[in-house]
Structure formats: structure tokens, C-alpha cells
């Protein structure tokens, strides 16, 4: 099942090993994802006394805020409690642990993502649209681009996303397995390019200088050691790309160029039927 997908830093070894989808108990996770009435733990029953200040949705929203701001490695139940002005034990009454929380976060992000009407679009425009929708999600929630999802959380958001994206390939004469594979192909490309873009932005932030400034500082020494006659192609092509992008890499150019090649490859599969 092709669902797309996201990043992190910090946290202990035990927590980092669970920074992936479906690392928790599958039954408890599905109960939470679909808000099954007998899920345990779940939202406490209403009792006399002060009104409950949180909910599963509030916990998930706070967790997404932390991951967006600091990376998923910074996500702990204590951090979520602090974000909500609560205690870790109170958070555990809504979500049993970080593994289940990550699945709820991913499903919530997918539930809220944009889904354009694909009905009247040619197939290339449909595929380009779902690619753009996924790219937007990864830009807004960078941690999603690094989160392993070989076992996707099958919540309402993930299922709705999958149903929507399959419509880009519906009615083209593809077998069901090819539809799933084509979607995986497209989303894999989008995620790959998004990761490079995210890493480029982080490198600039960590170094406190832009790519242009970095190359300016490196250029004098590089001019001394780089043998143009020995590496003529690298010198020529690298210079052209550097002038075009004002850097070694342009995420936007890589995305547009790569998407066109992805569509051309799918055309061979689709239009030859």
C-alpha cells in the first residue's frame, strides 16, 4: 500500500528505534486511529469535577507542533505534556506511548492534507497534482519525509489519502498491482527530492551561511587544487549548473526535471496499452 513519506534528531536509543510507523501494538493503534469506543487507554469518561483540559486530538496536535518545530527526535510524552501544560501521566490516559502517537500524528497530517478534484484532468495532470500535494505536506512537515512507513498506520487519513491518489491512475487500463506500483514510484520520487531540499536548508541553517556564501569561501582554494584538464566534464557542467542555481543544487529544478521524467516513464506503461 503506497502511502508516501518522513526526520528527527535527539532522543535516546530506545526512543529512536521506535521512530517509525506501526511500532506499537497494532490493535491498540487501530483502535485509537479509528476512535473505537472500547479502545484502551482512551479518553477518560466524563466525571464530576474540573472539565478535562485535553483530548486525543489535542495531544496529537501538540505532538505535531513539536515535531514540526524541533524534529520527531524531540518528541516525548513529557514534551507533549509540557506543550499542553499537563503532566506525562495525564497524557498516557489518552495515548499509550510514543509509538502509537507517531501513527496518530501521521494519520492526522494525511487527513488534513489538500486533495484536489482530479475528475476532469488528463492523467499527467492528475499525477502531477498528487505529487505536488505530497511535496507540500513534506515541506510543511519535514519529519514526515524521514519517517519509515513500510507498515503504514491504516487510519482514516492514510486510507483516504490512498483512495484519492489511486484515482490518478484509475481508468487508464492498468492492473491493480500496477496502479499501486505506479503510485509508489511517484511518491518515492517526491520524498527523495524533498529530503535533499530539507537537508540543504538544514545545512544552511546549521552553518549560518547560504550556499552562495559557502561556495564563495571554497572557490579560491578549489581553483588551486582542481585540475580542469583532468576533469573537463565536471568543470564545464558544474560551472553551468552553479551559475543556473547559484548553488550546487536546486530542489525546485530537480523536482520539475525529475517529475517530467517520471511522467514520461509512466507514459510508456500507460499509453502503450
Tab-separated table of N, CA and C in Angstrom, residues 17-174:
chain	number	residue	atom	x	y	z
A	17	UNK	N	14.651	4.071	18.076
A	17	UNK	CA	14.378	2.826	17.378
A	17	UNK	C	12.900	2.659	17.084
A	18	UNK	N	12.049	3.442	17.766
A	18	UNK	CA	10.619	3.344	17.552
A	18	UNK	C	10.077	4.520	16.748
A	19	UNK	N	10.976	5.345	16.185
A	19	UNK	CA	10.540	6.470	15.371
A	19	UNK	C	10.203	5.991	13.968
A	20	UNK	N	9.178	5.173	13.866
A	20	UNK	CA	8.674	4.665	12.601
A	20	UNK	C	7.204	4.371	12.781
A	21	UNK	N	6.512	4.175	11.690
A	21	UNK	CA	5.089	3.873	11.812
A	21	UNK	C	4.879	2.436	12.261
A	22	UNK	N	3.756	2.219	12.906
A	22	UNK	CA	3.322	0.879	13.331
A	22	UNK	C	4.347	0.167	14.203
A	23	UNK	N	5.005	0.919	15.102
A	23	UNK	CA	5.948	0.305	16.038
A	23	UNK	C	5.259	-0.142	17.314
A	24	UNK	N	4.032	0.287	17.530
A	24	UNK	CA	3.289	-0.098	18.718
A	24	UNK	C	2.401	-1.305	18.469
A	25	UNK	N	1.567	-1.613	19.445
A	25	UNK	CA	0.637	-2.725	19.305
A	25	UNK	C	-0.378	-2.401	18.217
A	26	UNK	N	-0.521	-3.258	17.187
A	26	UNK	CA	-1.382	-2.904	16.048
A	26	UNK	C	-2.851	-2.738	16.421
A	27	UNK	N	-3.349	-3.560	17.335
A	27	UNK	CA	-4.763	-3.464	17.701
A	27	UNK	C	-5.042	-2.176	18.452
A	28	UNK	N	-4.204	-1.872	19.443
A	28	UNK	CA	-4.410	-0.644	20.223
A	28	UNK	C	-4.269	0.582	19.324
A	29	UNK	N	-3.317	0.519	18.383
A	29	UNK	CA	-3.108	1.645	17.483
A	29	UNK	C	-4.324	1.854	16.587
A	30	UNK	N	-4.851	0.768	16.015
A	30	UNK	CA	-6.023	0.893	15.143
A	30	UNK	C	-7.240	1.383	15.927
A	31	UNK	N	-7.377	0.951	17.165
A	31	UNK	CA	-8.486	1.438	17.987
A	31	UNK	C	-8.403	2.950	18.165
A	32	UNK	N	-7.199	3.440	18.390
A	32	UNK	CA	-7.025	4.880	18.554
A	32	UNK	C	-7.229	5.618	17.235
A	33	UNK	N	-6.675	5.079	16.154
A	33	UNK	CA	-6.799	5.732	14.857
A	33	UNK	C	-8.253	5.895	14.442
A	34	UNK	N	-9.035	4.865	14.694
A	34	UNK	CA	-10.438	4.889	14.282
A	34	UNK	C	-11.373	5.267	15.429
A	35	UNK	N	-10.776	5.633	16.589
A	35	UNK	CA	-11.537	6.057	17.774
A	35	UNK	C	-12.596	5.023	18.153
A	36	UNK	N	-12.174	3.754	18.163
A	36	UNK	CA	-13.085	2.679	18.558
A	36	UNK	C	-13.488	2.887	20.003
A	37	UNK	N	-14.753	2.664	20.303
A	37	UNK	CA	-15.301	3.036	21.612
A	37	UNK	C	-14.670	2.296	22.776
A	38	UNK	N	-14.217	1.037	22.569
A	38	UNK	CA	-13.657	0.280	23.686
A	38	UNK	C	-12.133	0.312	23.696
A	39	UNK	N	-11.506	1.293	22.970
A	39	UNK	CA	-10.048	1.393	22.943
A	39	UNK	C	-9.523	1.664	24.347
A	40	UNK	N	-8.377	1.111	24.657
A	40	UNK	CA	-7.777	1.310	25.964
A	40	UNK	C	-6.266	1.437	25.815
A	41	UNK	N	-5.641	2.525	26.348
A	41	UNK	CA	-6.309	3.636	27.005
A	41	UNK	C	-7.002	4.552	25.998
A	42	UNK	N	-7.938	5.295	26.437
A	42	UNK	CA	-8.633	6.247	25.594
A	42	UNK	C	-9.046	7.430	26.455
A	43	UNK	N	-9.821	8.314	25.887
A	43	UNK	CA	-10.201	9.491	26.636
A	43	UNK	C	-11.016	9.092	27.863
A	44	UNK	N	-10.670	9.657	29.027
A	44	UNK	CA	-11.380	9.288	30.243
A	44	UNK	C	-12.860	9.624	30.153
A	45	UNK	N	-13.675	8.795	30.829
A	45	UNK	CA	-15.098	9.089	30.882
A	45	UNK	C	-15.325	10.370	31.683
A	46	UNK	N	-16.357	11.096	31.292
A	46	UNK	CA	-16.661	12.344	31.989
A	46	UNK	C	-17.034	12.037	33.443
A	47	UNK	N	-16.395	12.716	34.363
A	47	UNK	CA	-16.656	12.538	35.781
A	47	UNK	C	-16.940	13.891	36.407
A	48	UNK	N	-17.442	13.847	37.654
A	48	UNK	CA	-17.649	15.094	38.362
A	48	UNK	C	-16.306	15.748	38.644
A	49	UNK	N	-16.314	17.070	38.728
A	49	UNK	CA	-15.065	17.766	38.992
A	49	UNK	C	-14.681	18.639	37.808
A	50	UNK	N	-13.433	19.140	37.788
A	50	UNK	CA	-12.997	20.035	36.708
A	50	UNK	C	-13.096	19.367	35.345
A	51	UNK	N	-13.416	20.152	34.324
A	51	UNK	CA	-13.517	19.637	32.972
A	51	UNK	C	-12.140	19.198	32.466
A	52	UNK	N	-12.101	18.073	31.729
A	52	UNK	CA	-10.842	17.606	31.160
A	52	UNK	C	-10.273	18.680	30.229
A	53	UNK	N	-8.964	18.941	30.370
A	53	UNK	CA	-8.349	20.019	29.607
A	53	UNK	C	-7.738	19.535	28.305
A	54	UNK	N	-7.804	18.239	28.012
A	54	UNK	CA	-7.162	17.731	26.823
A	54	UNK	C	-8.026	16.663	26.175
A	55	UNK	N	-7.516	16.086	25.084
A	55	UNK	CA	-8.179	15.028	24.356
A	55	UNK	C	-7.135	14.361	23.489
A	56	UNK	N	-7.506	13.246	22.847
A	56	UNK	CA	-6.585	12.593	21.928
A	56	UNK	C	-6.180	13.570	20.829
A	57	UNK	N	-7.140	14.286	20.264
A	57	UNK	CA	-6.839	15.229	19.190
A	57	UNK	C	-5.905	16.338	19.659
A	58	UNK	N	-6.095	16.820	20.881
A	58	UNK	CA	-5.225	17.872	21.404
A	58	UNK	C	-3.807	17.354	21.602
A	59	UNK	N	-3.688	16.131	22.076
A	59	UNK	CA	-2.372	15.519	22.266
A	59	UNK	C	-1.663	15.381	20.916
A	60	UNK	N	-2.394	14.920	19.916
A	60	UNK	CA	-1.818	14.745	18.581
A	60	UNK	C	-1.402	16.085	17.992
A	61	UNK	N	-2.238	17.093	18.133
A	61	UNK	CA	-1.915	18.426	17.602
A	61	UNK	C	-0.660	18.984	18.271
A	62	UNK	N	-0.541	18.809	19.577
A	62	UNK	CA	0.643	19.289	20.292
A	62	UNK	C	1.889	18.547	19.829
A	63	UNK	N	1.762	17.241	19.618
A	63	UNK	CA	2.900	16.438	19.161
A	63	UNK	C	3.364	16.870	17.775
A	64	UNK	N	2.418	17.177	16.893
A	64	UNK	CA	2.766	17.647	15.554
A	64	UNK	C	3.490	18.986	15.628
A	65	UNK	N	3.038	19.860	16.513
A	65	UNK	CA	3.711	21.152	16.695
A	65	UNK	C	5.167	20.954	17.096
A	66	UNK	N	5.421	20.020	18.010
A	66	UNK	CA	6.789	19.752	18.464
A	66	UNK	C	7.636	19.192	17.327
A	67	UNK	N	7.089	18.218	16.604
A	67	UNK	CA	7.836	17.598	15.504
A	67	UNK	C	8.121	18.597	14.390
A	68	UNK	N	7.166	19.452	14.072
A	68	UNK	CA	7.377	20.477	13.045
A	68	UNK	C	8.473	21.453	13.462
A	69	UNK	N	8.494	21.775	14.735
A	69	UNK	CA	9.403	22.804	15.244
A	69	UNK	C	10.813	22.266	15.516
A	70	UNK	N	10.888	21.040	16.068
A	70	UNK	CA	12.167	20.538	16.577
A	70	UNK	C	12.595	19.197	15.986
A	71	UNK	N	11.756	18.562	15.203
A	71	UNK	CA	12.066	17.231	14.697
A	71	UNK	C	11.449	16.165	15.583
A	72	UNK	N	11.198	15.010	14.999
A	72	UNK	CA	10.482	13.987	15.747
A	72	UNK	C	11.325	13.386	16.863
A	73	UNK	N	12.655	13.528	16.784
A	73	UNK	CA	13.508	13.054	17.863
A	73	UNK	C	13.295	13.808	19.158
A	74	UNK	N	12.766	15.032	19.057
A	74	UNK	CA	12.479	15.826	20.253
A	74	UNK	C	11.146	15.460	20.876
A	75	UNK	N	10.410	14.589	20.206
A	75	UNK	CA	9.078	14.238	20.681
A	75	UNK	C	9.152	13.199	21.796
A	76	UNK	N	8.658	13.543	22.949
A	76	UNK	CA	8.498	12.625	24.077
A	76	UNK	C	7.137	12.911	24.704
A	77	UNK	N	6.677	11.987	25.499
A	77	UNK	CA	5.403	12.209	26.179
A	77	UNK	C	5.525	13.388	27.156
A	78	UNK	N	6.706	13.538	27.745
A	78	UNK	CA	6.933	14.677	28.655
A	78	UNK	C	6.885	15.997	27.883
A	79	UNK	N	7.473	16.000	26.676
A	79	UNK	CA	7.454	17.224	25.872
A	79	UNK	C	6.029	17.599	25.487
A	80	UNK	N	5.223	16.594	25.150
A	80	UNK	CA	3.822	16.858	24.811
A	80	UNK	C	3.078	17.399	26.031
A	81	UNK	N	3.340	16.807	27.183
A	81	UNK	CA	2.705	17.276	28.418
A	81	UNK	C	3.063	18.734	28.689
A	82	UNK	N	4.332	19.073	28.506
A	82	UNK	CA	4.765	20.455	28.714
A	82	UNK	C	4.079	21.390	27.735
A	83	UNK	N	3.958	20.953	26.487
A	83	UNK	CA	3.295	21.764	25.460
A	83	UNK	C	1.851	22.061	25.841
A	84	UNK	N	1.210	21.094	26.488
A	84	UNK	CA	-0.201	21.232	26.853
A	84	UNK	C	-0.392	21.760	28.272
A	85	UNK	N	0.711	21.999	28.986
A	85	UNK	CA	0.596	22.440	30.366
A	85	UNK	C	0.014	21.366	31.265
A	86	UNK	N	0.384	20.116	30.968
A	86	UNK	CA	-0.168	18.981	31.700
A	86	UNK	C	0.977	18.154	32.284
A	87	UNK	N	0.678	16.921	32.676
A	87	UNK	CA	1.689	16.010	33.207
A	87	UNK	C	1.796	14.796	32.291
A	88	UNK	N	2.968	14.138	32.254
A	88	UNK	CA	3.098	12.943	31.414
A	88	UNK	C	2.054	11.880	31.727
A	89	UNK	N	1.757	11.678	32.990
A	89	UNK	CA	0.768	10.651	33.349
A	89	UNK	C	-0.599	10.981	32.771
A	90	UNK	N	-0.928	12.261	32.714
A	90	UNK	CA	-2.212	12.643	32.124
A	90	UNK	C	-2.235	12.338	30.631
A	91	UNK	N	-1.101	12.553	29.948
A	91	UNK	CA	-1.033	12.278	28.513
A	91	UNK	C	-1.221	10.787	28.250
A	92	UNK	N	-0.699	9.943	29.131
A	92	UNK	CA	-0.825	8.497	28.941
A	92	UNK	C	-2.269	8.018	29.075
A	93	UNK	N	-3.154	8.830	29.632
A	93	UNK	CA	-4.565	8.429	29.677
A	93	UNK	C	-5.229	8.543	28.320
A	94	UNK	N	-4.568	9.256	27.389
A	94	UNK	CA	-5.110	9.416	26.044
A	94	UNK	C	-4.397	8.555	25.017
A	95	UNK	N	-3.081	8.467	25.120
A	95	UNK	CA	-2.264	7.710	24.166
A	95	UNK	C	-1.280	6.847	24.952
A	96	UNK	N	-1.170	5.544	24.644
A	96	UNK	CA	-0.346	4.645	25.466
A	96	UNK	C	1.152	4.876	25.358
A	97	UNK	N	1.636	5.519	24.289
A	97	UNK	CA	3.069	5.723	24.169
A	97	UNK	C	3.432	6.442	22.885
A	98	UNK	N	4.722	6.690	22.717
A	98	UNK	CA	5.208	7.440	21.568
A	98	UNK	C	4.945	6.715	20.259
A	99	UNK	N	5.069	5.381	20.249
A	99	UNK	CA	4.878	4.627	19.009
A	99	UNK	C	3.472	4.845	18.451
A	100	UNK	N	2.479	4.725	19.322
A	100	UNK	CA	1.101	4.942	18.869
A	100	UNK	C	0.872	6.410	18.510
A	101	UNK	N	1.518	7.307	19.248
A	101	UNK	CA	1.355	8.738	18.988
A	101	UNK	C	1.859	9.105	17.597
A	102	UNK	N	2.982	8.530	17.184
A	102	UNK	CA	3.516	8.815	15.850
A	102	UNK	C	2.528	8.403	14.770
A	103	UNK	N	1.888	7.250	14.937
A	103	UNK	CA	0.883	6.820	13.961
A	103	UNK	C	-0.291	7.792	13.918
A	104	UNK	N	-0.723	8.258	15.072
A	104	UNK	CA	-1.816	9.222	15.124
A	104	UNK	C	-1.418	10.540	14.462
A	105	UNK	N	-0.182	10.949	14.665
A	105	UNK	CA	0.307	12.183	14.040
A	105	UNK	C	0.317	12.072	12.522
A	106	UNK	N	0.882	10.980	12.023
A	106	UNK	CA	0.967	10.793	10.580
A	106	UNK	C	-0.418	10.745	9.953
A	107	UNK	N	-1.326	10.041	10.596
A	107	UNK	CA	-2.679	9.946	10.061
A	107	UNK	C	-3.374	11.300	10.074
A	108	UNK	N	-3.137	12.083	11.131
A	108	UNK	CA	-3.747	13.414	11.214
A	108	UNK	C	-3.227	14.330	10.109
A	109	UNK	N	-1.920	14.272	9.842
A	109	UNK	CA	-1.335	15.080	8.772
A	109	UNK	C	-1.951	14.707	7.431
A	110	UNK	N	-2.108	13.418	7.181
A	110	UNK	CA	-2.681	12.971	5.913
A	110	UNK	C	-4.178	13.271	5.835
A	111	UNK	N	-4.862	13.238	6.958
A	111	UNK	CA	-6.288	13.547	6.955
A	111	UNK	C	-6.531	15.003	6.568
A	112	UNK	N	-5.593	15.883	6.940
A	112	UNK	CA	-5.796	17.319	6.729
A	112	UNK	C	-5.161	17.832	5.440
A	113	UNK	N	-4.419	16.980	4.720
A	113	UNK	CA	-3.728	17.473	3.530
A	113	UNK	C	-4.703	17.806	2.415
A	114	UNK	N	-4.287	18.681	1.529
A	114	UNK	CA	-5.118	19.109	0.402
A	114	UNK	C	-5.372	17.953	-0.558
A	115	UNK	N	-6.609	17.860	-1.059
A	115	UNK	CA	-6.954	16.847	-2.047
A	115	UNK	C	-7.776	17.530	-3.147
A	116	UNK	N	-7.134	17.767	-4.268
A	116	UNK	CA	-7.793	18.449	-5.384
A	116	UNK	C	-8.747	17.492	-6.102
A	117	UNK	N	-9.707	18.071	-6.804
A	117	UNK	CA	-10.620	17.287	-7.631
A	117	UNK	C	-9.875	16.858	-8.897
A	118	UNK	N	-9.698	15.563	-9.077
A	118	UNK	CA	-8.939	15.031	-10.205
A	118	UNK	C	-9.828	14.616	-11.379
A	119	UNK	N	-11.115	14.748	-11.210
A	119	UNK	CA	-12.078	14.118	-12.124
A	119	UNK	C	-11.860	14.462	-13.590
A	120	UNK	N	-11.742	15.729	-13.923
A	120	UNK	CA	-11.701	16.157	-15.322
A	120	UNK	C	-10.287	16.342	-15.874
A	121	UNK	N	-9.272	15.996	-15.087
A	121	UNK	CA	-7.897	16.261	-15.508
A	121	UNK	C	-7.338	15.126	-16.356
A	122	UNK	N	-6.487	15.438	-17.343
A	122	UNK	CA	-5.743	14.386	-18.047
A	122	UNK	C	-4.848	13.652	-17.050
A	123	UNK	N	-4.438	12.433	-17.391
A	123	UNK	CA	-3.727	11.622	-16.405
A	123	UNK	C	-2.413	12.261	-15.954
A	124	UNK	N	-1.692	12.932	-16.852
A	124	UNK	CA	-0.438	13.577	-16.449
A	124	UNK	C	-0.690	14.665	-15.408
A	125	UNK	N	-1.745	15.424	-15.601
A	125	UNK	CA	-2.071	16.476	-14.646
A	125	UNK	C	-2.529	15.879	-13.320
A	126	UNK	N	-3.226	14.747	-13.377
A	126	UNK	CA	-3.647	14.095	-12.140
A	126	UNK	C	-2.434	13.647	-11.326
A	127	UNK	N	-1.489	13.011	-11.995
A	127	UNK	CA	-0.289	12.525	-11.300
A	127	UNK	C	0.535	13.707	-10.790
A	128	UNK	N	0.674	14.745	-11.602
A	128	UNK	CA	1.416	15.929	-11.170
A	128	UNK	C	0.760	16.578	-9.959
A	129	UNK	N	-0.563	16.522	-9.916
A	129	UNK	CA	-1.291	17.110	-8.789
A	129	UNK	C	-1.024	16.361	-7.490
A	130	UNK	N	-1.095	15.033	-7.535
A	130	UNK	CA	-0.845	14.294	-6.286
A	130	UNK	C	0.620	14.416	-5.866
A	131	UNK	N	1.510	14.557	-6.825
A	131	UNK	CA	2.915	14.785	-6.485
A	131	UNK	C	3.065	16.118	-5.764
A	132	UNK	N	2.431	17.155	-6.282
A	132	UNK	CA	2.511	18.482	-5.665
A	132	UNK	C	1.879	18.485	-4.280
A	133	UNK	N	0.780	17.765	-4.110
A	133	UNK	CA	0.131	17.696	-2.800
A	133	UNK	C	1.059	17.067	-1.765
A	134	UNK	N	1.739	15.997	-2.157
A	134	UNK	CA	2.661	15.332	-1.230
A	134	UNK	C	3.883	16.194	-0.953
A	135	UNK	N	4.381	16.877	-1.967
A	135	UNK	CA	5.529	17.758	-1.756
A	135	UNK	C	5.184	18.855	-0.753
A	136	UNK	N	3.982	19.398	-0.859
A	136	UNK	CA	3.552	20.442	0.068
A	136	UNK	C	3.514	19.930	1.501
A	137	UNK	N	3.038	18.707	1.688
A	137	UNK	CA	2.997	18.122	3.026
A	137	UNK	C	4.404	17.985	3.599
A	138	UNK	N	5.347	17.522	2.783
A	138	UNK	CA	6.710	17.301	3.258
A	138	UNK	C	7.432	18.611	3.546
A	139	UNK	N	7.099	19.657	2.819
A	139	UNK	CA	7.674	20.970	3.104
A	139	UNK	C	7.138	21.501	4.428
A	140	UNK	N	5.849	21.304	4.660
A	140	UNK	CA	5.212	21.820	5.882
A	140	UNK	C	5.540	20.963	7.099
A	141	UNK	N	5.708	19.663	6.892
A	141	UNK	CA	6.019	18.740	7.991
A	141	UNK	C	7.267	17.924	7.617
A	142	UNK	N	8.461	18.500	7.720
A	142	UNK	CA	9.675	17.819	7.231
A	142	UNK	C	9.927	16.454	7.858
A	143	UNK	N	9.518	16.252	9.093
A	143	UNK	CA	9.753	14.966	9.765
A	143	UNK	C	9.074	13.816	9.045
A	144	UNK	N	8.008	14.099	8.315
A	144	UNK	CA	7.287	13.045	7.604
A	144	UNK	C	8.165	12.426	6.516
A	145	UNK	N	9.072	13.227	5.944
A	145	UNK	CA	9.910	12.753	4.843
A	145	UNK	C	10.905	11.682	5.274
A	146	UNK	N	11.154	11.570	6.574
A	146	UNK	CA	12.153	10.617	7.074
A	146	UNK	C	11.544	9.497	7.908
A	147	UNK	N	10.239	9.478	8.024
A	147	UNK	CA	9.588	8.501	8.898
A	147	UNK	C	9.331	7.209	8.133
A	148	UNK	N	10.005	6.105	8.493
A	148	UNK	CA	9.783	4.843	7.771
A	148	UNK	C	8.329	4.384	7.908
A	149	UNK	N	7.719	3.999	6.786
A	149	UNK	CA	6.306	3.599	6.800
A	149	UNK	C	6.089	2.316	6.012
A	150	UNK	N	7.006	1.357	6.184
A	150	UNK	CA	6.801	0.084	5.492
A	150	UNK	C	5.565	-0.635	6.009
A	151	UNK	N	5.165	-0.299	7.245
A	151	UNK	CA	3.879	-0.748	7.784
A	151	UNK	C	3.049	0.491	8.074
A	152	UNK	N	2.347	0.998	7.081
A	152	UNK	CA	1.644	2.269	7.272
A	152	UNK	C	0.516	2.143	8.287
A	153	UNK	N	0.306	3.179	9.088
A	153	UNK	CA	-0.827	3.173	10.015
A	153	UNK	C	-2.124	3.299	9.229
A	154	UNK	N	-2.949	2.281	9.281
A	154	UNK	CA	-4.134	2.248	8.418
A	154	UNK	C	-5.312	2.958	9.063
A	155	UNK	N	-5.109	4.234	9.333
A	155	UNK	CA	-6.168	5.056	9.888
A	155	UNK	C	-6.972	5.735	8.795
A	156	UNK	N	-7.983	6.505	9.167
A	156	UNK	CA	-8.845	7.152	8.164
A	156	UNK	C	-8.109	8.135	7.268
A	157	UNK	N	-7.097	8.824	7.806
A	157	UNK	CA	-6.336	9.757	6.983
A	157	UNK	C	-5.503	9.065	5.932
A	158	UNK	N	-4.810	7.998	6.324
A	158	UNK	CA	-3.980	7.242	5.392
A	158	UNK	C	-4.834	6.584	4.313
A	159	UNK	N	-5.951	6.005	4.710
A	159	UNK	CA	-6.816	5.315	3.747
A	159	UNK	C	-7.434	6.314	2.768
A	160	UNK	N	-7.866	7.471	3.269
A	160	UNK	CA	-8.445	8.493	2.391
A	160	UNK	C	-7.397	9.015	1.406
A	161	UNK	N	-6.172	9.177	1.872
A	161	UNK	CA	-5.080	9.623	1.002
A	161	UNK	C	-4.832	8.596	-0.108
A	162	UNK	N	-4.766	7.347	0.254
A	162	UNK	CA	-4.517	6.266	-0.704
A	162	UNK	C	-5.633	6.195	-1.742
A	163	UNK	N	-6.880	6.274	-1.290
A	163	UNK	CA	-8.030	6.241	-2.195
A	163	UNK	C	-7.964	7.408	-3.178
A	164	UNK	N	-7.672	8.590	-2.673
A	164	UNK	CA	-7.577	9.782	-3.516
A	164	UNK	C	-6.480	9.638	-4.560
A	165	UNK	N	-5.312	9.176	-4.149
A	165	UNK	CA	-4.173	9.115	-5.061
A	165	UNK	C	-4.313	8.017	-6.110
A	166	UNK	N	-4.996	6.946	-5.773
A	166	UNK	CA	-5.230	5.898	-6.765
A	166	UNK	C	-6.112	6.392	-7.905
A	167	UNK	N	-6.929	7.400	-7.640
A	167	UNK	CA	-7.802	7.943	-8.693
A	167	UNK	C	-6.978	8.563	-9.822
A	168	UNK	N	-5.745	8.944	-9.547
A	168	UNK	CA	-4.885	9.489	-10.601
A	168	UNK	C	-4.585	8.441	-11.664
A	169	UNK	N	-4.669	7.159	-11.282
A	169	UNK	CA	-4.341	6.076	-12.212
A	169	UNK	C	-5.562	5.239	-12.602
A	170	UNK	N	-6.717	5.585	-12.059
A	170	UNK	CA	-7.920	4.810	-12.335
A	170	UNK	C	-8.417	5.081	-13.756
A	171	UNK	N	-8.908	4.043	-14.408
A	171	UNK	CA	-9.472	4.180	-15.739
A	171	UNK	C	-8.441	4.251	-16.853
A	172	UNK	N	-7.182	3.928	-16.558
A	172	UNK	CA	-6.125	4.004	-17.572
A	172	UNK	C	-5.759	2.642	-18.131
A	173	UNK	N	-6.485	1.608	-17.711
A	173	UNK	CA	-6.214	0.268	-18.198
A	173	UNK	C	-5.128	-0.464	-17.428
A	174	UNK	N	-4.671	0.109	-16.334
A	174	UNK	CA	-3.635	-0.542	-15.538
A	174	UNK	C	-4.250	-1.612	-14.649
